[in-house]
PDB file of C-alpha atoms in Angstrom:
ATOM      1  CA  MET A   1     -20.501  -9.393  -6.140  1.00  0.00           C
ATOM      2  CA  ILE A   2     -20.132  -5.686  -5.523  1.00  0.00           C
ATOM      3  CA  ALA A   3     -22.313  -3.663  -7.866  1.00  0.00           C
ATOM      4  CA  ARG A   4     -20.437  -2.082 -10.728  1.00  0.00           C
ATOM      5  CA  ARG A   5     -21.836   1.136  -9.438  1.00  0.00           C
ATOM      6  CA  ALA A   6     -20.046   0.763  -6.124  1.00  0.00           C
ATOM      7  CA  LEU A   7     -17.545   3.623  -5.692  1.00  0.00           C
ATOM      8  CA  LEU A   8     -18.857   5.375  -8.768  1.00  0.00           C
ATOM      9  CA  ALA A   9     -20.822   7.564  -6.420  1.00  0.00           C
ATOM     10  CA  SER A  10     -17.528   8.779  -5.179  1.00  0.00           C
ATOM     11  CA  ALA A  11     -16.702  10.414  -8.520  1.00  0.00           C
ATOM     12  CA  PRO A  12     -16.268  14.215  -8.089  1.00  0.00           C
ATOM     13  CA  ALA A  13     -19.321  16.302  -8.545  1.00  0.00           C
ATOM     14  CA  LEU A  14     -19.270  18.178 -11.890  1.00  0.00           C
ATOM     15  CA  LEU A  15     -20.073  21.544 -10.097  1.00  0.00           C
ATOM     16  CA  ALA A  16     -18.625  24.935 -10.705  1.00  0.00           C
ATOM     17  CA  ALA A  17     -16.022  25.630  -7.983  1.00  0.00           C
ATOM     18  CA  PRO A  18     -13.733  28.505  -7.191  1.00  0.00           C
ATOM     19  CA  PRO A  19     -10.017  27.854  -7.769  1.00  0.00           C
ATOM     20  CA  VAL A  20      -7.993  26.677  -4.780  1.00  0.00           C
ATOM     21  CA  ARG A  21      -6.500  29.789  -3.004  1.00  0.00           C
ATOM     22  CA  ALA A  22      -2.993  29.645  -1.945  1.00  0.00           C
ATOM     23  CA  GLY A  23      -2.390  30.325   1.696  1.00  0.00           C
ATOM     24  CA  ILE A  24      -5.213  28.281   3.069  1.00  0.00           C
ATOM     25  CA  ALA A  25      -4.091  25.551   5.411  1.00  0.00           C
ATOM     26  CA  ALA A  26      -4.661  21.914   4.516  1.00  0.00           C
ATOM     27  CA  THR A  27      -4.975  18.755   6.484  1.00  0.00           C
ATOM     28  CA  LEU A  28      -3.337  15.374   5.931  1.00  0.00           C
ATOM     29  CA  LEU A  29      -5.193  12.482   7.713  1.00  0.00           C
ATOM     30  CA  VAL A  30      -3.018   9.426   8.650  1.00  0.00           C
ATOM     31  CA  GLY A  31      -4.563   6.017   9.781  1.00  0.00           C
ATOM     32  CA  ALA A  32      -1.840   5.261  12.270  1.00  0.00           C
ATOM     33  CA  SER A  33      -0.384   6.398  15.454  1.00  0.00           C
ATOM     34  CA  ALA A  34       2.203   9.206  15.805  1.00  0.00           C
ATOM     35  CA  GLY A  35       5.658   7.783  15.481  1.00  0.00           C
ATOM     36  CA  SER A  36       4.609   4.730  13.405  1.00  0.00           C
ATOM     37  CA  GLY A  37       6.233   4.049  10.070  1.00  0.00           C
ATOM     38  CA  VAL A  38       3.083   5.275   8.181  1.00  0.00           C
ATOM     39  CA  ASP A  39       3.155   8.387  10.307  1.00  0.00           C
ATOM     40  CA  GLN A  40       6.783   9.182   9.642  1.00  0.00           C
ATOM     41  CA  TRP A  41       6.349   8.618   5.929  1.00  0.00           C
ATOM     42  CA  ALA A  42       3.404  10.980   5.868  1.00  0.00           C
ATOM     43  CA  ARG A  43       5.283  13.774   7.645  1.00  0.00           C
ATOM     44  CA  GLY A  44       8.208  13.357   5.428  1.00  0.00           C
ATOM     45  CA  LEU A  45       6.091  13.938   2.348  1.00  0.00           C
ATOM     46  CA  ALA A  46       4.077  16.885   3.845  1.00  0.00           C
ATOM     47  CA  PRO A  47       6.637  19.519   2.814  1.00  0.00           C
ATOM     48  CA  PHE A  48       6.368  18.232  -0.739  1.00  0.00           C
ATOM     49  CA  LEU A  49       2.582  18.727  -0.514  1.00  0.00           C
ATOM     50  CA  GLU A  50       3.149  22.151   0.712  1.00  0.00           C
ATOM     51  CA  ARG A  51       5.513  22.927  -2.193  1.00  0.00           C
ATOM     52  CA  HIS A  52       3.482  21.511  -5.030  1.00  0.00           C
ATOM     53  CA  TRP A  53      -0.193  21.644  -3.923  1.00  0.00           C
ATOM     54  CA  ALA A  54      -1.242  23.365  -0.885  1.00  0.00           C
ATOM     55  CA  HIS A  55       1.127  26.406  -1.040  1.00  0.00           C
ATOM     56  CA  ALA A  56       0.455  26.604   2.636  1.00  0.00           C
ATOM     57  CA  ALA A  57       1.037  24.648   5.916  1.00  0.00           C
ATOM     58  CA  VAL A  58      -0.097  21.066   5.728  1.00  0.00           C
ATOM     59  CA  THR A  59      -1.028  19.727   9.158  1.00  0.00           C
ATOM     60  CA  VAL A  60      -0.751  16.026   9.848  1.00  0.00           C
ATOM     61  CA  VAL A  61      -3.585  14.723  11.965  1.00  0.00           C
ATOM     62  CA  ASN A  62      -3.455  11.048  13.156  1.00  0.00           C
ATOM     63  CA  ARG A  63      -6.517   9.024  13.208  1.00  0.00           C
ATOM     64  CA  PRO A  64      -5.427   5.479  14.101  1.00  0.00           C
ATOM     65  CA  GLY A  65      -7.583   2.416  14.390  1.00  0.00           C
ATOM     66  CA  GLN A  66      -9.186  -0.403  12.480  1.00  0.00           C
ATOM     67  CA  GLY A  67      -6.363  -0.707   9.952  1.00  0.00           C
ATOM     68  CA  GLY A  68      -7.125   2.722   8.473  1.00  0.00           C
ATOM     69  CA  LEU A  69     -10.910   2.637   8.623  1.00  0.00           C
ATOM     70  CA  ALA A  70     -11.112   5.112  11.531  1.00  0.00           C
ATOM     71  CA  MET A  71      -9.221   7.530   9.383  1.00  0.00           C
ATOM     72  CA  ALA A  72     -11.495   6.828   6.424  1.00  0.00           C
ATOM     73  CA  ARG A  73     -14.619   7.658   8.513  1.00  0.00           C
ATOM     74  CA  THR A  74     -13.071  10.989   9.379  1.00  0.00           C
ATOM     75  CA  LEU A  75     -12.036  11.712   5.820  1.00  0.00           C
ATOM     76  CA  ALA A  76     -15.580  10.837   4.618  1.00  0.00           C
ATOM     77  CA  GLY A  77     -17.079  13.266   7.072  1.00  0.00           C
ATOM     78  CA  ALA A  78     -14.761  16.123   6.145  1.00  0.00           C
ATOM     79  CA  ALA A  79     -15.820  19.047   3.997  1.00  0.00           C
ATOM     80  CA  ALA A  80     -15.481  18.448   0.244  1.00  0.00           C
ATOM     81  CA  ASP A  81     -13.516  21.690  -0.129  1.00  0.00           C
ATOM     82  CA  GLY A  82     -10.361  20.228  -1.464  1.00  0.00           C
ATOM     83  CA  ARG A  83      -8.236  20.964   1.628  1.00  0.00           C
ATOM     84  CA  THR A  84      -8.345  17.498   3.364  1.00  0.00           C
ATOM     85  CA  LEU A  85      -6.370  14.545   2.048  1.00  0.00           C
ATOM     86  CA  GLY A  86      -6.129  11.047   3.495  1.00  0.00           C
ATOM     87  CA  VAL A  87      -2.936   8.792   3.035  1.00  0.00           C
ATOM     88  CA  VAL A  88      -4.201   5.526   1.798  1.00  0.00           C
ATOM     89  CA  SER A  89      -2.483   2.200   0.981  1.00  0.00           C
ATOM     90  CA  THR A  90      -4.042  -0.441  -1.238  1.00  0.00           C
ATOM     91  CA  PRO A  91      -4.866  -3.170  -1.068  1.00  0.00           C
ATOM     92  CA  SER A  92      -4.627  -3.120   2.801  1.00  0.00           C
ATOM     93  CA  LEU A  93      -7.244  -0.529   3.355  1.00  0.00           C
ATOM     94  CA  LEU A  94      -9.626  -2.368   0.888  1.00  0.00           C
ATOM     95  CA  ALA A  95      -8.976  -5.651   2.619  1.00  0.00           C
ATOM     96  CA  ARG A  96      -9.746  -4.204   6.023  1.00  0.00           C
ATOM     97  CA  ALA A  97     -13.011  -2.821   4.713  1.00  0.00           C
ATOM     98  CA  VAL A  98     -13.934  -6.151   3.213  1.00  0.00           C
ATOM     99  CA  GLU A  99     -13.042  -7.996   6.489  1.00  0.00           C
ATOM    100  CA  LYS A 100     -15.337  -5.532   8.531  1.00  0.00           C
ATOM    101  CA  GLY A 101     -18.213  -5.362   6.043  1.00  0.00           C
ATOM    102  CA  GLN A 102     -17.433  -1.578   5.447  1.00  0.00           C
ATOM    103  CA  GLU A 103     -17.244  -1.475   1.691  1.00  0.00           C
ATOM    104  CA  ARG A 104     -19.908   1.180   1.622  1.00  0.00           C
ATOM    105  CA  LEU A 105     -17.685   3.363   3.657  1.00  0.00           C
ATOM    106  CA  LEU A 106     -15.134   3.385   0.666  1.00  0.00           C
ATOM    107  CA  GLU A 107     -17.925   4.798  -1.501  1.00  0.00           C
ATOM    108  CA  SER A 108     -17.702   8.007   0.564  1.00  0.00           C
ATOM    109  CA  LEU A 109     -14.133   8.511  -0.645  1.00  0.00           C
ATOM    110  CA  PHE A 110     -12.583   9.322  -4.005  1.00  0.00           C
ATOM    111  CA  PHE A 111      -9.175   7.794  -4.564  1.00  0.00           C
ATOM    112  CA  VAL A 112      -7.709  10.794  -6.366  1.00  0.00           C
ATOM    113  CA  ALA A 113      -4.117   9.491  -7.184  1.00  0.00           C
ATOM    114  CA  SER A 114      -1.467   7.043  -6.327  1.00  0.00           C
ATOM    115  CA  VAL A 115       2.213   8.303  -6.055  1.00  0.00           C
ATOM    116  CA  ALA A 116       4.208   5.258  -5.055  1.00  0.00           C
ATOM    117  CA  ASP A 117       4.466   1.535  -5.502  1.00  0.00           C
ATOM    118  CA  GLU A 118       5.716  -0.609  -2.511  1.00  0.00           C
ATOM    119  CA  PRO A 119       7.329  -3.814  -3.825  1.00  0.00           C
ATOM    120  CA  ILE A 120       6.848  -7.102  -2.024  1.00  0.00           C
ATOM    121  CA  VAL A 121       9.907  -9.196  -1.427  1.00  0.00           C
ATOM    122  CA  LEU A 122      10.335 -12.953  -0.612  1.00  0.00           C
ATOM    123  CA  VAL A 123      13.343 -13.300   1.569  1.00  0.00           C
ATOM    124  CA  ALA A 124      15.414 -16.041   3.358  1.00  0.00           C
ATOM    125  CA  PRO A 125      18.142 -16.011   5.985  1.00  0.00           C
ATOM    126  CA  ALA A 126      21.694 -15.021   5.005  1.00  0.00           C
ATOM    127  CA  GLY A 127      23.433 -17.771   2.993  1.00  0.00           C
ATOM    128  CA  ALA A 128      20.460 -18.993   1.074  1.00  0.00           C
ATOM    129  CA  GLN A 129      20.652 -19.177  -2.695  1.00  0.00           C
ATOM    130  CA  PRO A 130      19.175 -15.908  -4.070  1.00  0.00           C
ATOM    131  CA  SER A 131      16.277 -17.473  -5.977  1.00  0.00           C
ATOM    132  CA  LEU A 132      13.217 -19.747  -5.565  1.00  0.00           C
ATOM    133  CA  ALA A 133      15.502 -22.728  -5.855  1.00  0.00           C
ATOM    134  CA  ALA A 134      16.286 -22.271  -2.188  1.00  0.00           C
ATOM    135  CA  ILE A 135      12.763 -23.325  -1.382  1.00  0.00           C
ATOM    136  CA  SER A 136      13.123 -26.644  -3.143  1.00  0.00           C
ATOM    137  CA  ARG A 137      15.616 -27.793  -0.520  1.00  0.00           C
ATOM    138  CA  MET A 138      13.171 -27.110   2.263  1.00  0.00           C
ATOM    139  CA  ALA A 139      11.203 -29.706   3.960  1.00  0.00           C
ATOM    140  CA  PRO A 140       7.453 -29.923   2.808  1.00  0.00           C
ATOM    141  CA  GLY A 141       5.254 -27.610   4.998  1.00  0.00           C
ATOM    142  CA  ALA A 142       8.201 -25.450   6.014  1.00  0.00           C
ATOM    143  CA  LEU A 143       7.068 -22.154   7.556  1.00  0.00           C
ATOM    144  CA  MET A 144       6.721 -18.944   5.496  1.00  0.00           C
ATOM    145  CA  ALA A 145       6.600 -16.069   7.903  1.00  0.00           C
ATOM    146  CA  MET A 146       4.402 -13.062   6.968  1.00  0.00           C
ATOM    147  CA  PRO A 147       2.778  -9.892   8.385  1.00  0.00           C
ATOM    148  CA  PRO A 148      -0.676  -9.736   9.735  1.00  0.00           C
ATOM    149  CA  ALA A 149      -3.890 -10.673   7.868  1.00  0.00           C
ATOM    150  CA  GLY A 150      -5.021  -8.188   5.226  1.00  0.00           C
ATOM    151  CA  SER A 151      -1.640  -6.757   4.540  1.00  0.00           C
ATOM    152  CA  ALA A 152      -0.309  -6.769   0.979  1.00  0.00           C
ATOM    153  CA  PRO A 153       2.504  -9.204   1.759  1.00  0.00           C
ATOM    154  CA  GLN A 154       0.113 -11.555   3.566  1.00  0.00           C
ATOM    155  CA  LEU A 155      -2.486 -11.518   0.776  1.00  0.00           C
ATOM    156  CA  LEU A 156       0.266 -12.482  -1.736  1.00  0.00           C
ATOM    157  CA  GLY A 157       2.002 -14.724   0.712  1.00  0.00           C
ATOM    158  CA  LEU A 158      -1.051 -17.013   1.362  1.00  0.00           C
ATOM    159  CA  ARG A 159      -1.371 -17.800  -2.382  1.00  0.00           C
ATOM    160  CA  LEU A 160       2.367 -18.239  -2.728  1.00  0.00           C
ATOM    161  CA  ALA A 161       2.645 -20.633   0.153  1.00  0.00           C
ATOM    162  CA  ALA A 162      -0.057 -22.740  -1.324  1.00  0.00           C
ATOM    163  CA  GLN A 163       1.785 -22.977  -4.506  1.00  0.00           C
ATOM    164  CA  LEU A 164       5.197 -23.654  -3.014  1.00  0.00           C
ATOM    165  CA  GLY A 165       3.864 -26.301  -0.431  1.00  0.00           C
ATOM    166  CA  LEU A 166       4.735 -24.028   2.434  1.00  0.00           C
ATOM    167  CA  SER A 167       2.860 -23.350   5.682  1.00  0.00           C
ATOM    168  CA  PRO A 168       1.820 -19.628   6.242  1.00  0.00           C
ATOM    169  CA  PHE A 169       2.755 -18.296   9.617  1.00  0.00           C
ATOM    170  CA  PRO A 170       1.356 -14.707  10.282  1.00  0.00           C
ATOM    171  CA  PHE A 171       3.194 -12.690  12.896  1.00  0.00           C
ATOM    172  CA  ALA A 172       1.848  -9.755  14.923  1.00  0.00           C
ATOM    173  CA  ASN A 173       3.780  -7.130  12.861  1.00  0.00           C
ATOM    174  CA  SER A 174       6.260  -6.807  10.171  1.00  0.00           C
ATOM    175  CA  GLY A 175       9.095  -6.147  12.587  1.00  0.00           C
ATOM    176  CA  ALA A 176       8.546  -9.524  14.159  1.00  0.00           C
ATOM    177  CA  VAL A 177       8.797 -11.084  10.760  1.00  0.00           C
ATOM    178  CA  ARG A 178      11.981  -9.319   9.987  1.00  0.00           C
ATOM    179  CA  GLN A 179      13.525 -10.552  13.299  1.00  0.00           C
ATOM    180  CA  ALA A 180      12.411 -14.113  12.698  1.00  0.00           C
ATOM    181  CA  VAL A 181      14.066 -14.394   9.385  1.00  0.00           C
ATOM    182  CA  LEU A 182      17.147 -12.311  10.345  1.00  0.00           C
ATOM    183  CA  GLN A 183      17.747 -14.746  13.199  1.00  0.00           C
ATOM    184  CA  GLY A 184      17.072 -17.824  11.099  1.00  0.00           C
ATOM    185  CA  HIS A 185      14.002 -18.891  13.087  1.00  0.00           C
ATOM    186  CA  VAL A 186      12.016 -19.276   9.812  1.00  0.00           C
ATOM    187  CA  PRO A 187      13.397 -20.373   6.450  1.00  0.00           C
ATOM    188  CA  VAL A 188      11.550 -17.904   4.329  1.00  0.00           C
ATOM    189  CA  ALA A 189       9.453 -14.834   4.722  1.00  0.00           C
ATOM    190  CA  ILE A 190       7.512 -12.292   2.750  1.00  0.00           C
ATOM    191  CA  LEU A 191       7.800  -8.565   3.488  1.00  0.00           C
ATOM    192  CA  ALA A 192       7.218  -5.139   2.004  1.00  0.00           C
ATOM    193  CA  ALA A 193      10.340  -3.655   0.484  1.00  0.00           C
ATOM    194  CA  PRO A 194      10.824  -0.928   3.235  1.00  0.00           C
ATOM    195  CA  GLU A 195      11.016  -3.665   5.892  1.00  0.00           C
ATOM    196  CA  ALA A 196      13.290  -5.973   3.808  1.00  0.00           C
ATOM    197  CA  LEU A 197      15.513  -3.800   1.626  1.00  0.00           C
ATOM    198  CA  PRO A 198      17.879  -2.390   4.373  1.00  0.00           C
ATOM    199  CA  LEU A 199      18.747  -5.894   5.522  1.00  0.00           C
ATOM    200  CA  VAL A 200      19.061  -7.256   1.928  1.00  0.00           C
ATOM    201  CA  ARG A 201      21.584  -4.421   1.056  1.00  0.00           C
ATOM    202  CA  GLU A 202      23.488  -5.072   4.258  1.00  0.00           C
ATOM    203  CA  GLY A 203      23.842  -8.885   3.420  1.00  0.00           C
ATOM    204  CA  ARG A 204      21.991  -9.837   6.486  1.00  0.00           C
ATOM    205  CA  ILE A 205      19.103 -11.560   4.595  1.00  0.00           C
ATOM    206  CA  VAL A 206      18.699 -12.741   0.879  1.00  0.00           C
ATOM    207  CA  ALA A 207      16.069 -11.611  -1.512  1.00  0.00           C
ATOM    208  CA  LEU A 208      14.642 -14.597  -3.436  1.00  0.00           C
ATOM    209  CA  ALA A 209      11.943 -12.889  -5.561  1.00  0.00           C
ATOM    210  CA  VAL A 210       9.909  -9.737  -5.933  1.00  0.00           C
ATOM    211  CA  GLY A 211       6.255  -9.899  -6.265  1.00  0.00           C
ATOM    212  CA  GLY A 212       5.549  -7.246  -9.046  1.00  0.00           C
ATOM    213  CA  GLU A 213       4.810  -7.730 -12.705  1.00  0.00           C
ATOM    214  CA  SER A 214       8.383  -6.590 -13.468  1.00  0.00           C
ATOM    215  CA  ARG A 215      11.607  -6.292 -11.605  1.00  0.00           C
ATOM    216  CA  THR A 216      12.232  -3.334  -9.385  1.00  0.00           C
ATOM    217  CA  ASP A 217      15.174  -1.032  -9.791  1.00  0.00           C
ATOM    218  CA  LEU A 218      15.403  -1.250  -5.945  1.00  0.00           C
ATOM    219  CA  LEU A 219      16.636  -4.885  -6.453  1.00  0.00           C
ATOM    220  CA  PRO A 220      17.443  -4.944 -10.128  1.00  0.00           C
ATOM    221  CA  ASP A 221      19.218  -8.459  -9.877  1.00  0.00           C
ATOM    222  CA  THR A 222      16.251 -10.044  -8.097  1.00  0.00           C
ATOM    223  CA  PRO A 223      13.908 -11.820 -10.474  1.00  0.00           C
ATOM    224  CA  THR A 224      10.087 -11.825 -10.240  1.00  0.00           C
ATOM    225  CA  LEU A 225       7.970 -14.691  -9.166  1.00  0.00           C
ATOM    226  CA  LYS A 226       6.694 -15.047 -12.774  1.00  0.00           C
ATOM    227  CA  GLU A 227      10.284 -15.116 -14.008  1.00  0.00           C
ATOM    228  CA  GLN A 228      10.878 -18.184 -11.776  1.00  0.00           C
ATOM    229  CA  GLY A 229       7.754 -20.050 -12.947  1.00  0.00           C
ATOM    230  CA  VAL A 230       5.211 -18.986 -10.344  1.00  0.00           C
ATOM    231  CA  ALA A 231       2.212 -17.122 -12.032  1.00  0.00           C
ATOM    232  CA  LEU A 232       1.486 -14.749  -9.212  1.00  0.00           C
ATOM    233  CA  SER A 233       2.048 -10.960  -8.724  1.00  0.00           C
ATOM    234  CA  SER A 234       0.699  -8.317  -6.511  1.00  0.00           C
ATOM    235  CA  ALA A 235       0.682  -4.522  -6.368  1.00  0.00           C
ATOM    236  CA  SER A 236       0.704  -2.334  -3.389  1.00  0.00           C
ATOM    237  CA  CYS A 237       0.160   1.416  -3.847  1.00  0.00           C
ATOM    238  CA  LYS A 238       0.379   4.461  -1.691  1.00  0.00           C
ATOM    239  CA  GLY A 239      -1.737   7.564  -2.500  1.00  0.00           C
ATOM    240  CA  PHE A 240      -4.319   9.959  -1.439  1.00  0.00           C
ATOM    241  CA  ALA A 241      -8.072   9.992  -1.101  1.00  0.00           C
ATOM    242  CA  ILE A 242     -10.604  12.900  -0.641  1.00  0.00           C
ATOM    243  CA  PRO A 243     -14.156  13.138   0.275  1.00  0.00           C
ATOM    244  CA  SER A 244     -16.571  12.092  -2.369  1.00  0.00           C
ATOM    245  CA  GLY A 245     -18.487  14.981  -3.869  1.00  0.00           C
ATOM    246  CA  THR A 246     -15.368  17.131  -4.040  1.00  0.00           C
ATOM    247  CA  PRO A 247     -15.783  19.461  -7.088  1.00  0.00           C
ATOM    248  CA  ALA A 248     -14.074  18.476 -10.330  1.00  0.00           C
ATOM    249  CA  GLU A 249     -11.905  21.675 -10.465  1.00  0.00           C
ATOM    250  CA  LEU A 250     -10.623  20.931  -7.039  1.00  0.00           C
ATOM    251  CA  VAL A 251      -9.926  17.334  -7.942  1.00  0.00           C
ATOM    252  CA  SER A 252      -7.846  18.528 -10.861  1.00  0.00           C
ATOM    253  CA  SER A 253      -5.976  20.884  -8.752  1.00  0.00           C
ATOM    254  CA  ILE A 254      -5.040  18.222  -6.332  1.00  0.00           C
ATOM    255  CA  SER A 255      -4.094  15.785  -9.146  1.00  0.00           C
ATOM    256  CA  ASP A 256      -2.021  18.560 -10.830  1.00  0.00           C
ATOM    257  CA  GLY A 257      -0.171  19.223  -7.616  1.00  0.00           C
ATOM    258  CA  LEU A 258       0.673  15.508  -7.030  1.00  0.00           C
ATOM    259  CA  SER A 259       1.730  15.052 -10.660  1.00  0.00           C
ATOM    260  CA  ARG A 260       4.144  17.869 -10.049  1.00  0.00           C
ATOM    261  CA  MET A 261       5.272  16.431  -6.842  1.00  0.00           C
ATOM    262  CA  ILE A 262       6.232  13.125  -8.415  1.00  0.00           C
ATOM    263  CA  ALA A 263       8.472  14.929 -10.875  1.00  0.00           C
ATOM    264  CA  ASP A 264      10.382  16.643  -8.165  1.00  0.00           C
ATOM    265  CA  PRO A 265      13.883  15.131  -7.876  1.00  0.00           C
ATOM    266  CA  GLU A 266      13.840  15.596  -4.038  1.00  0.00           C
ATOM    267  CA  PHE A 267      10.616  13.768  -3.752  1.00  0.00           C
ATOM    268  CA  LEU A 268      11.919  10.992  -5.895  1.00  0.00           C
ATOM    269  CA  ALA A 269      15.002  10.780  -3.602  1.00  0.00           C
ATOM    270  CA  PHE A 270      12.682  10.696  -0.698  1.00  0.00           C
ATOM    271  CA  LEU A 271      10.753   7.659  -2.229  1.00  0.00           C
ATOM    272  CA  GLU A 272      14.001   5.947  -2.934  1.00  0.00           C
ATOM    273  CA  SER A 273      15.089   6.393   0.714  1.00  0.00           C
ATOM    274  CA  SER A 274      11.833   4.821   1.787  1.00  0.00           C
ATOM    275  CA  ALA A 275      12.284   1.823  -0.507  1.00  0.00           C
ATOM    276  CA  LEU A 276       9.324   2.907  -2.664  1.00  0.00           C
ATOM    277  CA  ARG A 277       9.055   3.536  -6.396  1.00  0.00           C
ATOM    278  CA  PRO A 278       7.276   6.421  -8.053  1.00  0.00           C
ATOM    279  CA  LEU A 279       3.871   5.403  -9.565  1.00  0.00           C
ATOM    280  CA  PHE A 280       1.523   8.102 -10.514  1.00  0.00           C
ATOM    281  CA  GLN A 281      -1.987   6.980 -11.345  1.00  0.00           C
ATOM    282  CA  GLY A 282      -4.436   9.999 -11.505  1.00  0.00           C
ATOM    283  CA  PRO A 283      -8.244  10.230 -11.163  1.00  0.00           C
ATOM    284  CA  ASP A 284      -8.752   8.851 -14.639  1.00  0.00           C
ATOM    285  CA  LYS A 285      -7.112   5.598 -13.717  1.00  0.00           C
ATOM    286  CA  TRP A 286      -6.673   4.874 -10.019  1.00  0.00           C
ATOM    287  CA  PRO A 287     -10.375   4.816  -8.872  1.00  0.00           C
ATOM    288  CA  THR A 288     -11.040   2.210 -11.487  1.00  0.00           C
ATOM    289  CA  GLN A 289      -8.193   0.098 -10.347  1.00  0.00           C
ATOM    290  CA  VAL A 290      -9.247   0.426  -6.742  1.00  0.00           C
ATOM    291  CA  ARG A 291     -12.799  -0.607  -7.536  1.00  0.00           C
ATOM    292  CA  GLY A 292     -11.565  -3.695  -9.398  1.00  0.00           C
ATOM    293  CA  THR A 293      -9.321  -4.643  -6.483  1.00  0.00           C
ATOM    294  CA  LEU A 294     -12.181  -4.247  -4.130  1.00  0.00           C
ATOM    295  CA  GLU A 295     -14.318  -6.520  -6.063  1.00  0.00           C
ATOM    296  CA  GLN A 296     -11.575  -9.137  -6.268  1.00  0.00           C
ATOM    297  CA  LEU A 297     -10.998  -9.093  -2.598  1.00  0.00           C
ATOM    298  CA  ALA A 298     -14.730  -9.255  -1.759  1.00  0.00           C
ATOM    299  CA  LEU A 299     -15.000 -12.404  -3.941  1.00  0.00           C
ATOM    300  CA  ARG A 300     -11.929 -13.875  -2.446  1.00  0.00           C
ATOM    301  CA  TRP A 301     -13.193 -13.208   1.167  1.00  0.00           C
ATOM    302  CA  ARG A 302     -16.363 -15.140   0.345  1.00  0.00           C
ATOM    303  CA  GLN A 303     -14.421 -18.119  -1.013  1.00  0.00           C
ATOM    304  CA  ASP A 304     -11.320 -18.181   1.125  1.00  0.00           C
ATOM    305  CA  PRO A 305     -11.140 -15.631   3.954  1.00  0.00           C
ATOM    306  CA  TRP A 306      -7.594 -14.681   4.494  1.00  0.00           C
ATOM    307  CA  ALA A 307      -8.045 -13.839   8.171  1.00  0.00           C
ATOM    308  CA  GLN A 308      -8.715 -17.462   8.966  1.00  0.00           C
ATOM    309  CA  THR A 309      -4.983 -17.957   9.085  1.00  0.00           C
ATOM    310  CA  ALA A 310      -4.332 -15.014  11.403  1.00  0.00           C
ATOM    311  CA  GLY A 311      -2.859 -16.086  14.773  1.00  0.00           C
TER     312      GLY A 311
END
């Protein structure tokens, strides 16, 4: 069990600090290659960070590798001066740290705030009944396609497949999953909303359920798993981390800027266009949630490693 003090060391230092000065350039670290979906999303939100927090240029720097852990190492080694942020996604970054035995690396980061929720959607080829009833007509052990091990859809998908009597089939990437269900090669798949929503709206695939605690306004007519008798849910968040030891005053400045950003109608439109929902959880809440999720993943990894099913 991860000690309760794990990640507490990442709480911002309660030291006096000068206020953040406008005009000082800031850096946004991205744990993915240039041109990737994560990179494009980060570059799309950079102007909003400039507007509401940095008040200066925000330079996007790519640090791909190890599912975000390479970026996390760079961020952990950055100056705790409130001018370097890292884009993080949970639970995927946490799962990768658990897989690689790198939980201590996360103690060097402070998860300052989330800004978006990424719904998870269970989908089927066009023509399927838009509910879990569609699965009842599938042969026992039918394939459920899902993204690679450790991704939020895969972590939920493994447990969902077990409950529904389906066989999990991880693909190399989300694009391959999307193509497989679009072409009818698999009877059901689980995807993050940004991958699924465009095809659902075009009528090319069908949404059977969403994986959150409540319905999403992105797919208001699609019921949750729980509404359909499956006691499972999962949350996937996008937010920002900073080096641990960042002075409290600077943490507050970042959090306040992110709070203003998420109230910006243009940023909200940007999120909607990215198939994401606004979800602000500040430094008083998100670090605790991250710590709890990390502990749950570490326990799950010891009992039933999710990477065993990866092809």
